[in-house]
């Protein structure tokens, strides 16, 4: 294959939507599409085995990417899977939703030489989907039970990764989650068009087959205190994520049809899962035929605008107070959203939600970027007299998430938290200030990424194991 052809294969696989840019609204081209054996081999063979694996160094799991690419090129997929799974509890998930442009692929030397990165995420997904199809992915069954138990609060990727690692080491593992399904934001936050729900369910089933006990609709704080769980288990891991939406304190914020992002996305995900969702069916939390305004410039805002487009919104606008170059969300997601028909209104800040009972508009004001602040980032400044109102039948606020007040919720005022509300841990031991209580994922590091939650879950499992074995030895 010539260099030019290779580049085309790469572009097609990385940006499959480019082929049918005009097929908007009724025929969505998702981030990935079926990836055949030949494409995987083509992509993996592009790895130059450069000897300086920047891709690996920029993967939070330090995945052995060059080795599994090389094995894929050779068609040795079962071995490629074994190497990939050795450092990652859900490569089929990270392959789909890691922001690869900021992590492994963004640091591929081929990308640096302007030839376009090897599509590492697609190959990772392909290897693991093939492994599932061939029965190579096994439930985590220990060779020997060790007689100790760990309670994990939160069944998101952090809790799931820790559960698998601990189960393999022989612990009895219980996951407690207030949702009715295990998976956390993998199920109820991230839209199905980025991560299919059966991909998450498949992992949950494996954990159950391996003996992990799931307690769904069990809210710590309501159904048990932290202390209750400490008494029941030898150790407890807090992996509850961050769920408190940042408020937008504007006039009219209490009007009907102004929603926080997660409420909107959870409703949409439940509907996609086939649940009975009256708020979707009666049109309340459904963007169909509505003018939708989403406020925010992060990845959650991108998920909202793209969901609204898929629900058949009349128009979808995304308001962000800085410009495109300074938005926090992935540029790849912005490009996807634009192609699907989303209008980005850069350098614009909302001033008020307008309407009597329901929202009918968003009053906004134009901004310009002023002098850089202490961190070097240009601060947005208001352009006086530039206010105007745009139509809105639904407004969604996507301004990020903060931790809930866990010491109060868990009836554990002694639990140490940072000034941002994240659970304080010693990053070497992953332990909180309470003996035998550990924390991992977003609740310890603040809103982050799935791959970091997996990293934390694995690290916490190792530290819990060390702690409990040392305690057992001391007691012997
Ligand atoms: C809309 C959205 C889109 C995102 N998209 C991406 C993406 O594309 N790629 C990416 O890498 N990251 C993405 N993220 C971030 C990613 O989802 C999180 O970083 C990751 O899920 C954190 O994992 P976690 O295990 O720490 O917490 P979570 O996934 O939040 O799981 C925490 C679990 O704890 C449970 N819980 C909370 N409190 C209690 C309690 N008191 N009792 C019992 N259970 C409790 C919750 O029900 C939940 O199931 C996205 C986030 C959002 C909000
Ligand atoms: S886990 Fe994420 S960063 Fe690491 S190799 Fe996979 S896609 Fe890249």
Coordinates of C-alpha atoms and ligand atoms in Angstrom, one line a residue:
X1 CA 0.0 0.0 0.0
X2 CA 1.4 3.4 -0.9
X3 CA 1.9 6.1 1.7
X4 CA -1.0 8.1 0.2
X5 CA -3.4 5.1 0.4
X6 CA -2.3 4.4 4.0
X7 CA -3.1 8.0 4.9
X8 CA -6.5 7.6 3.4
X9 CA -7.2 4.4 5.3
X10 CA -6.2 6.1 8.4
X11 CA -8.5 9.1 7.8
X12 CA -11.4 6.9 6.9
X13 CA -11.0 4.9 10.1
X14 CA -10.4 7.9 12.3
X15 CA -13.0 10.2 10.8
X16 CA -15.5 7.8 9.1
X17 CA -18.1 10.6 9.0
X18 CA -16.0 12.5 6.5
X19 CA -17.1 10.2 3.8
X20 CA -20.7 11.1 4.2
X21 CA -20.6 14.6 5.5
X22 CA -23.9 15.5 3.9
X23 CA -25.8 12.6 5.5
X24 CA -26.8 14.6 8.5
X25 CA -29.5 14.1 11.1
X26 CA -31.0 10.9 9.8
X27 CA -27.9 8.9 9.2
X28 CA -25.3 9.5 11.9
X29 CA -21.8 8.5 11.4
X30 CA -20.5 7.6 14.8
X31 CA -17.0 7.8 16.1
X32 CA -16.2 4.3 15.2
X33 CA -17.6 1.8 12.8
X34 CA -17.0 -1.9 12.1
X35 CA -13.3 -2.5 11.9
X36 CA -12.4 -5.6 9.9
X37 CA -9.3 -7.9 10.3
X38 CA -7.6 -6.3 7.3
X39 CA -8.1 -2.8 8.6
X40 CA -6.8 -3.7 12.0
X41 CA -3.7 -5.3 10.4
X42 CA -3.3 -2.3 8.1
X43 CA -3.4 0.1 11.0
X44 CA -1.2 -1.9 13.4
X45 CA 1.4 -2.4 10.6
X46 CA 1.7 1.4 10.4
X47 CA 3.3 1.3 13.9
X48 CA 7.0 2.0 13.2
X49 CA 8.0 0.2 16.5
X50 CA 9.9 3.5 17.0
X51 CA 11.7 2.4 20.2
X52 CA 10.5 5.5 22.0
X53 CA 6.9 4.5 22.8
X54 CA 5.5 8.0 23.7
X55 CA 2.1 6.4 23.1
X56 CA 2.6 4.0 26.0
X57 CA 4.1 6.8 28.2
X58 CA 1.0 8.9 27.6
X59 CA -1.5 6.1 28.3
X60 CA -2.6 6.4 32.0
X61 CA -2.5 2.5 32.1
X62 CA 0.9 2.4 30.5
X63 CA -0.5 -0.1 28.0
X64 CA 2.0 -2.1 26.0
X65 CA 0.8 -0.6 22.8
X66 CA 3.7 -1.4 20.5
X67 CA 3.6 -5.1 21.4
X68 CA -0.1 -5.6 20.9
X69 CA 0.1 -3.7 17.6
X70 CA 2.9 -5.9 16.5
X71 CA 1.0 -9.1 17.4
X72 CA -2.1 -7.8 15.6
X73 CA -0.1 -7.2 12.5
X74 CA 1.0 -10.8 12.7
X75 CA -2.6 -11.9 13.2
X76 CA -1.8 -13.2 16.7
X77 CA -4.9 -11.7 18.2
X78 CA -5.3 -13.9 21.2
X79 CA -1.8 -13.0 22.4
X80 CA -2.5 -9.3 21.6
X81 CA -5.6 -9.5 23.8
X82 CA -3.6 -11.1 26.6
X83 CA -1.1 -8.3 26.6
X84 CA -3.8 -5.6 26.3
X85 CA -5.9 -7.1 29.2
X86 CA -2.8 -7.4 31.4
X87 CA -2.9 -3.7 32.1
X88 CA -6.5 -2.8 31.3
X89 CA -9.7 -4.1 32.8
X90 CA -11.9 -2.9 29.9
X91 CA -9.9 -2.2 26.7
X92 CA -13.1 -2.4 24.7
X93 CA -14.4 0.6 26.6
X94 CA -11.2 2.7 26.6
X95 CA -10.7 1.9 22.9
X96 CA -14.1 3.5 22.3
X97 CA -14.2 6.5 24.5
X98 CA -10.7 7.5 25.6
X99 CA -9.8 11.0 24.2
X100 CA -7.0 9.3 22.2
X101 CA -6.1 12.6 20.5
X102 CA -5.0 13.9 23.9
X103 CA -3.4 10.6 25.1
X104 CA -1.8 7.7 23.2
X105 CA -2.6 8.8 19.6
X106 CA -1.7 12.4 20.2
X107 CA 1.8 11.2 21.1
X108 CA 2.3 8.7 18.3
X109 CA 5.6 9.6 16.5
X110 CA 3.8 9.1 13.1
X111 CA 1.3 11.8 14.2
X112 CA 4.2 14.0 15.1
X113 CA 5.7 13.5 11.7
X114 CA 2.3 14.7 10.2
X115 CA 1.3 11.3 8.7
X116 CA -1.6 10.8 11.1
X117 CA -1.4 8.6 14.2
X118 CA -1.9 4.9 14.2
X119 CA -5.6 4.6 15.3
X120 CA -4.6 2.9 18.5
X121 CA -8.0 3.1 20.1
X122 CA -9.8 1.4 17.2
X123 CA -7.2 -1.4 17.2
X124 CA -7.6 -1.8 21.0
X125 CA -11.4 -2.0 20.7
X126 CA -11.1 -4.5 17.8
X127 CA -8.7 -6.8 19.7
X128 CA -11.1 -7.0 22.7
X129 CA -14.3 -7.3 20.7
X130 CA -12.6 -10.2 18.8
X131 CA -11.6 -11.7 22.2
X132 CA -15.2 -11.6 23.4
X133 CA -16.4 -13.1 20.2
X134 CA -14.0 -16.0 20.5
X135 CA -14.5 -16.6 24.2
X136 CA -11.0 -15.6 25.3
X137 CA -12.3 -13.1 27.9
X138 CA -12.8 -15.0 31.2
X139 CA -14.6 -14.2 34.4
X140 CA -12.3 -13.2 37.2
X141 CA -12.1 -16.5 39.3
X142 CA -9.5 -16.8 41.9
X143 CA -7.5 -20.0 42.3
X144 CA -8.0 -19.8 46.0
X145 CA -10.3 -17.8 48.3
X146 CA -8.4 -15.8 51.0
X147 CA -11.3 -15.4 53.5
X148 CA -11.3 -11.6 53.5
X149 CA -13.9 -9.3 52.1
X150 CA -13.9 -5.8 50.6
X151 CA -16.9 -3.5 50.2
X152 CA -16.8 -1.2 47.2
X153 CA -19.1 1.9 47.2
X154 CA -19.8 2.7 43.6
X155 CA -19.9 0.5 40.5
X156 CA -18.5 2.8 37.9
X157 CA -15.2 2.0 36.1
X158 CA -13.1 2.7 39.2
X159 CA -15.1 0.3 41.3
X160 CA -15.4 -2.3 38.6
X161 CA -11.7 -2.4 37.9
X162 CA -10.9 -2.7 41.6
X163 CA -13.5 -5.4 42.0
X164 CA -12.0 -7.5 39.2
X165 CA -8.4 -7.1 40.6
X166 CA -9.5 -7.9 44.2
X167 CA -11.5 -10.9 43.1
X168 CA -8.6 -12.3 41.2
X169 CA -6.5 -12.1 44.4
X170 CA -9.1 -14.2 46.2
X171 CA -11.2 -11.5 48.1
X172 CA -14.9 -11.7 48.5
X173 CA -16.0 -8.5 46.8
X174 CA -19.3 -6.6 47.2
X175 CA -20.2 -3.6 45.1
X176 CA -22.9 -1.2 46.5
X177 CA -24.5 1.2 44.0
X178 CA -27.4 3.5 44.3
X179 CA -28.3 3.0 40.6
X180 CA -30.4 0.1 39.4
X181 CA -27.5 -0.9 37.1
X182 CA -23.8 -1.3 37.6
X183 CA -21.5 0.8 35.4
X184 CA -21.8 4.4 36.8
X185 CA -21.4 7.0 34.1
X186 CA -20.6 4.3 31.5
X187 CA -24.3 3.5 31.7
X188 CA -26.1 6.7 32.7
X189 CA -23.7 9.5 31.6
X190 CA -21.9 8.6 28.4
X191 CA -24.4 8.4 25.5
X192 CA -25.0 5.0 23.8
X193 CA -23.8 6.4 20.4
X194 CA -20.3 6.6 21.9
X195 CA -20.5 3.5 24.1
X196 CA -23.1 0.8 23.5
X197 CA -24.7 -0.3 26.8
X198 CA -24.4 -4.0 26.0
X199 CA -20.6 -3.5 26.0
X200 CA -20.8 -2.4 29.6
X201 CA -23.4 -5.1 30.6
X202 CA -21.0 -7.8 29.2
X203 CA -18.3 -6.7 31.7
X204 CA -20.8 -6.5 34.6
X205 CA -22.0 -10.1 33.8
X206 CA -18.4 -11.3 33.8
X207 CA -17.8 -9.8 37.2
X208 CA -20.9 -11.5 38.5
X209 CA -19.9 -14.8 37.0
X210 CA -16.6 -14.4 38.8
X211 CA -18.4 -14.1 42.1
X212 CA -18.5 -10.3 42.7
X213 CA -21.8 -9.6 44.6
X214 CA -23.7 -6.7 43.3
X215 CA -26.1 -4.7 45.6
X216 CA -27.9 -2.3 43.3
X217 CA -30.3 0.4 44.5
X218 CA -28.3 0.4 47.7
X219 CA -27.4 3.9 48.7
X220 CA -24.7 4.4 51.3
X221 CA -26.1 7.1 53.5
X222 CA -29.6 5.8 53.1
X223 CA -29.4 2.1 53.4
X224 CA -26.2 1.9 55.4
X225 CA -23.6 4.2 56.9
X226 CA -19.9 4.1 56.1
X227 CA -19.4 2.7 59.5
X228 CA -21.8 -0.2 58.9
X229 CA -19.8 -1.2 55.9
X230 CA -16.5 -0.9 57.8
X231 CA -17.8 -3.3 60.3
X232 CA -19.1 -5.8 57.7
X233 CA -15.9 -5.8 55.5
X234 CA -12.2 -6.0 56.1
X235 CA -11.7 -3.0 54.0
X236 CA -13.9 -0.4 52.1
X237 CA -13.2 1.4 48.9
X238 CA -15.1 4.6 48.1
X239 CA -15.5 5.0 44.3
X240 CA -18.7 7.1 44.2
X241 CA -17.7 9.6 41.4
X242 CA -18.8 13.2 41.3
X243 CA -22.4 14.1 40.7
X244 CA -23.2 17.6 42.0
X245 CA -23.9 19.8 38.9
X246 CA -22.3 23.2 39.1
X247 CA -25.1 25.7 39.3
X248 CA -25.7 28.5 36.9
X249 CA -27.2 31.2 39.1
X250 CA -29.0 33.3 36.5
X251 CA -32.4 34.9 36.5
X252 CA -34.9 32.4 35.2
X253 CA -32.8 29.4 36.1
X254 CA -35.9 27.9 37.9
X255 CA -38.1 28.0 34.7
X256 CA -39.5 24.8 33.3
X257 CA -37.4 23.1 30.6
X258 CA -34.1 24.3 32.0
X259 CA -32.2 21.1 32.9
X260 CA -28.9 20.0 34.2
X261 CA -26.9 18.0 31.7
X262 CA -26.8 14.7 33.6
X263 CA -30.6 14.7 34.1
X264 CA -31.0 15.1 30.4
X265 CA -28.4 12.4 29.5
X266 CA -29.6 9.9 32.1
X267 CA -33.2 10.2 30.8
X268 CA -31.9 9.7 27.2
X269 CA -29.8 6.7 28.3
X270 CA -32.7 5.1 30.2
X271 CA -34.9 5.5 27.1
X272 CA -32.2 3.9 25.0
X273 CA -32.0 1.0 27.5
X274 CA -35.7 0.4 27.0
X275 CA -36.8 1.6 30.5
X276 CA -40.2 3.2 31.0
X277 CA -39.3 6.9 31.0
X278 CA -42.4 9.1 31.3
X279 CA -40.4 12.3 31.2
X280 CA -39.1 11.3 27.8
X281 CA -42.3 9.9 26.4
X282 CA -44.4 13.0 27.4
X283 CA -41.9 15.2 25.7
X284 CA -40.5 16.9 28.8
X285 CA -37.0 15.7 28.6
X286 CA -37.0 15.0 24.9
X287 CA -35.5 17.5 22.4
X288 CA -37.7 16.5 19.4
X289 CA -38.9 19.5 17.4
X290 CA -37.4 21.9 20.0
X291 CA -34.9 24.8 19.8
X292 CA -32.3 23.6 22.2
X293 CA -29.6 25.7 23.8
X294 CA -26.7 24.0 25.6
X295 CA -24.5 26.1 27.9
X296 CA -20.9 24.9 28.3
X297 CA -17.8 23.9 26.3
X298 CA -16.7 20.6 27.8
X299 CA -17.3 17.0 26.7
X300 CA -20.5 16.7 28.6
X301 CA -21.9 19.7 26.6
X302 CA -20.8 17.9 23.4
X303 CA -22.7 14.8 24.5
X304 CA -25.8 16.9 25.1
X305 CA -25.8 18.6 21.8
X306 CA -25.2 15.4 19.9
X307 CA -28.0 13.7 21.8
X308 CA -30.4 16.5 21.1
X309 CA -29.6 16.3 17.4
X310 CA -30.3 12.6 17.5
X311 CA -33.6 13.2 19.2
X312 CA -34.7 15.3 16.3
X313 CA -34.3 18.8 17.7
X314 CA -35.4 21.7 15.5
X315 CA -32.1 23.5 16.2
X316 CA -29.2 23.0 18.6
X317 CA -26.9 25.8 19.7
X318 CA -23.9 25.5 22.0
X319 CA -23.0 28.6 23.9
X320 CA -19.4 29.0 25.2
X321 CA -17.8 32.2 26.6
X322 CA -14.4 31.6 25.1
X323 CA -13.5 30.8 21.5
X324 CA -13.0 27.4 19.8
X325 CA -9.3 27.3 20.5
X326 CA -9.8 27.8 24.2
X327 CA -12.7 25.4 24.9
X328 CA -12.0 22.5 27.2
X329 CA -13.9 19.9 25.1
X330 CA -12.3 17.6 22.5
X331 CA -11.8 19.3 19.1
X332 CA -12.7 15.9 17.6
X333 CA -16.1 16.1 19.3
X334 CA -16.7 19.7 18.2
X335 CA -16.0 18.6 14.6
X336 CA -18.4 15.7 15.0
X337 CA -21.1 17.9 16.4
X338 CA -20.7 20.6 13.7
X339 CA -21.0 18.0 11.0
X340 CA -24.2 16.8 12.6
X341 CA -25.7 20.3 12.5
X342 CA -24.9 21.8 15.9
X343 CA -24.3 25.6 15.8
X344 CA -21.5 26.8 18.1
X345 CA -21.9 30.3 19.4
X346 CA -18.4 31.1 20.6
X347 CA -17.5 34.1 22.8
X348 CA -21.0 34.3 24.2
X349 CA -22.2 34.2 27.8
X350 CA -25.8 33.6 29.0
X351 CA -27.3 36.4 31.1
X352 CA -30.8 35.1 31.8
X353 CA -33.3 32.4 30.9
X354 CA -36.4 34.2 29.5
X355 CA -40.0 33.0 29.8
X356 CA -43.1 33.0 32.1
X357 CA -43.5 29.4 33.1
X358 CA -41.4 27.6 30.5
X359 CA -38.2 28.9 29.0
X360 CA -38.7 30.6 25.6
X361 CA -35.3 32.1 25.1
X362 CA -31.8 32.6 26.5
X363 CA -30.6 36.2 26.7
X364 CA -26.9 36.2 26.0
X365 CA -24.1 38.7 25.7
X366 CA -21.1 38.7 23.4
X367 CA -17.6 38.4 24.9
X368 CA -14.0 39.1 23.7
X369 CA -10.8 37.6 25.0
X370 CA -8.8 40.0 27.2
X371 CA -5.4 39.9 28.8
X372 CA -4.1 36.5 29.9
X373 CA -4.6 35.7 33.6
X374 CA -2.0 34.3 36.0
X375 CA -2.3 30.9 34.4
X376 CA -1.7 32.4 30.9
X377 CA -5.3 31.9 29.8
X378 CA -7.1 34.8 28.2
X379 CA -10.0 36.0 30.4
X380 CA -13.3 36.6 28.6
X381 CA -14.6 40.2 28.9
X382 CA -18.1 41.4 28.2
X383 CA -18.8 43.6 25.1
X384 CA -21.2 46.2 26.6
X385 CA -24.5 46.6 24.8
X386 CA -24.2 43.4 22.8
X387 CA -27.0 41.5 24.5
X388 CA -29.5 39.6 22.4
X389 CA -32.0 36.8 23.0
X390 CA -32.1 33.5 21.1
X391 CA -35.1 31.2 20.9
X392 CA -35.0 28.2 23.3
X393 CA -37.7 25.7 24.1
X394 CA -35.2 23.7 26.2
X395 CA -32.0 24.9 27.9
X396 CA -29.4 22.5 29.2
X397 CA -26.6 23.5 31.6
X398 CA -23.4 21.6 31.3
X399 CA -20.9 23.4 33.5
X400 CA -19.2 20.4 35.2
X401 CA -19.5 18.4 38.3
X402 CA -18.4 18.6 41.9
X403 CA -18.3 16.0 44.7
X404 CA -21.3 15.6 46.9
X405 CA -20.8 16.2 50.6
X406 CA -19.8 12.6 51.5
X407 CA -19.0 13.2 55.2
X408 CA -22.6 14.3 55.7
X409 CA -24.1 11.8 53.3
X410 CA -22.2 8.8 54.8
X411 CA -22.8 10.0 58.3
X412 CA -19.0 10.0 58.7
X413 CA -18.0 13.6 59.7
X414 CA -14.5 12.3 60.4
X415 CA -13.9 11.4 56.7
X416 CA -11.3 13.9 55.4
X417 CA -12.1 15.8 52.3
X418 CA -10.2 18.5 50.4
X419 CA -11.5 22.1 50.0
X420 CA -13.1 21.0 46.7
X421 CA -14.9 18.2 48.5
X422 CA -12.9 15.3 47.0
X423 CA -12.0 12.5 49.4
X424 CA -8.5 13.1 50.6
X425 CA -6.1 10.2 50.1
X426 CA -2.5 9.5 50.5
X427 CA -1.6 8.9 46.9
X428 CA 1.0 6.3 47.7
X429 CA -1.3 4.2 49.9
X430 CA -4.6 5.3 48.4
X431 CA -6.0 5.3 51.9
X432 CA -8.2 8.0 53.4
X433 CA -7.7 9.3 56.9
X434 CA -9.8 6.4 58.1
X435 CA -8.0 3.1 58.7
X436 CA -8.8 0.6 56.0
X437 CA -11.0 3.0 54.0
X438 CA -9.6 3.7 50.5
X439 CA -10.8 5.9 47.6
X440 CA -10.4 5.9 43.8
X441 CA -11.6 7.5 40.6
X442 CA -13.4 10.9 40.3
X443 CA -14.2 11.1 44.0
X444 CA -10.5 11.2 44.8
X445 CA -9.1 13.1 41.8
X446 CA -12.1 15.2 40.7
X447 CA -14.0 14.9 37.4
X448 CA -11.7 13.1 35.1
X449 CA -11.6 10.2 32.6
X450 CA -12.6 6.6 32.5
X451 CA -9.0 5.5 31.9
X452 CA -7.9 7.3 35.1
X453 CA -10.7 5.7 37.1
X454 CA -9.5 2.3 35.9
X455 CA -5.9 3.2 36.8
X456 CA -7.0 4.2 40.3
X457 CA -9.2 1.1 40.8
X458 CA -6.3 -1.1 39.9
X459 CA -3.9 0.8 42.2
X460 CA -6.4 0.8 45.0
X461 CA -6.8 -3.0 44.7
X462 CA -3.1 -3.5 45.0
X463 CA -2.8 -1.1 48.0
X464 CA -5.8 -2.8 49.7
X465 CA -4.2 -6.2 49.2
X466 CA -0.9 -5.0 50.7
X467 CA -2.7 -3.4 53.6
X468 CA -4.8 -6.5 54.4
X469 CA -2.0 -9.0 54.0
X470 CA 0.2 -6.9 56.3
X471 CA -2.6 -6.7 58.9
X472 CA -3.1 -10.4 58.7
X473 CA 0.6 -11.1 59.1
X474 CA 0.7 -8.7 62.1
X475 CA -2.2 -10.5 63.7
X476 CA -0.7 -14.0 63.2
Ligands
LIG1 C1 -21.7 13.1 30.3 C2 -20.3 12.5 30.6 C3 -19.6 12.0 29.5 C4 -18.3 11.5 29.7 N1 -17.6 11.1 28.6 C5 -16.4 10.5 28.8 C6 -15.7 10.0 27.7 O1 -16.1 10.1 26.6 N2 -14.4 9.5 28.0 C7 -13.9 9.4 29.2 O2 -12.8 8.9 29.4 N3 -14.6 9.9 30.3 C8 -15.8 10.5 30.1 N4 -16.5 11.0 31.2 C9 -15.9 10.9 32.5 C10 -16.0 9.5 33.1 O3 -17.3 9.0 32.9 C11 -15.7 9.5 34.6 O4 -14.4 10.0 34.8 C12 -15.7 8.1 35.2 O5 -16.9 7.4 34.9 C13 -15.4 8.1 36.7 O6 -15.5 6.8 37.1 P1 -15.8 6.5 38.7 O7 -15.8 5.0 38.8 O8 -14.9 7.3 39.5 O9 -17.3 7.1 38.9 P2 -18.7 6.9 38.2 O10 -18.6 6.4 36.9 O11 -19.4 8.2 38.4 O12 -19.4 5.8 39.1 C14 -19.7 6.1 40.5 C15 -20.8 5.2 40.9 O13 -21.0 5.4 42.3 C16 -22.4 5.3 42.6 N5 -22.6 6.1 43.9 C17 -22.5 7.4 44.1 N6 -22.8 7.7 45.3 C18 -23.2 6.5 45.9 C19 -23.7 6.2 47.2 N7 -23.9 7.1 48.2 N8 -24.0 4.9 47.5 C20 -23.9 3.9 46.5 N9 -23.4 4.2 45.3 C21 -23.1 5.5 45.0 C22 -23.0 6.0 41.4 O14 -24.4 5.5 41.3 C23 -22.1 5.4 40.3 O15 -22.6 4.2 39.7 C24 -17.7 11.5 31.0 C25 -18.5 12.0 32.1 C26 -19.7 12.5 31.9 C27 -20.5 13.1 33.0
LIG2 S1 -6.4 3.1 27.4 FE1 -6.8 5.0 26.3 S2 -4.8 6.1 26.3 FE2 -4.4 3.9 26.8 S3 -4.0 2.9 24.8 FE3 -6.1 2.7 25.2 S4 -7.1 4.4 24.1 FE4 -4.9 4.9 24.3

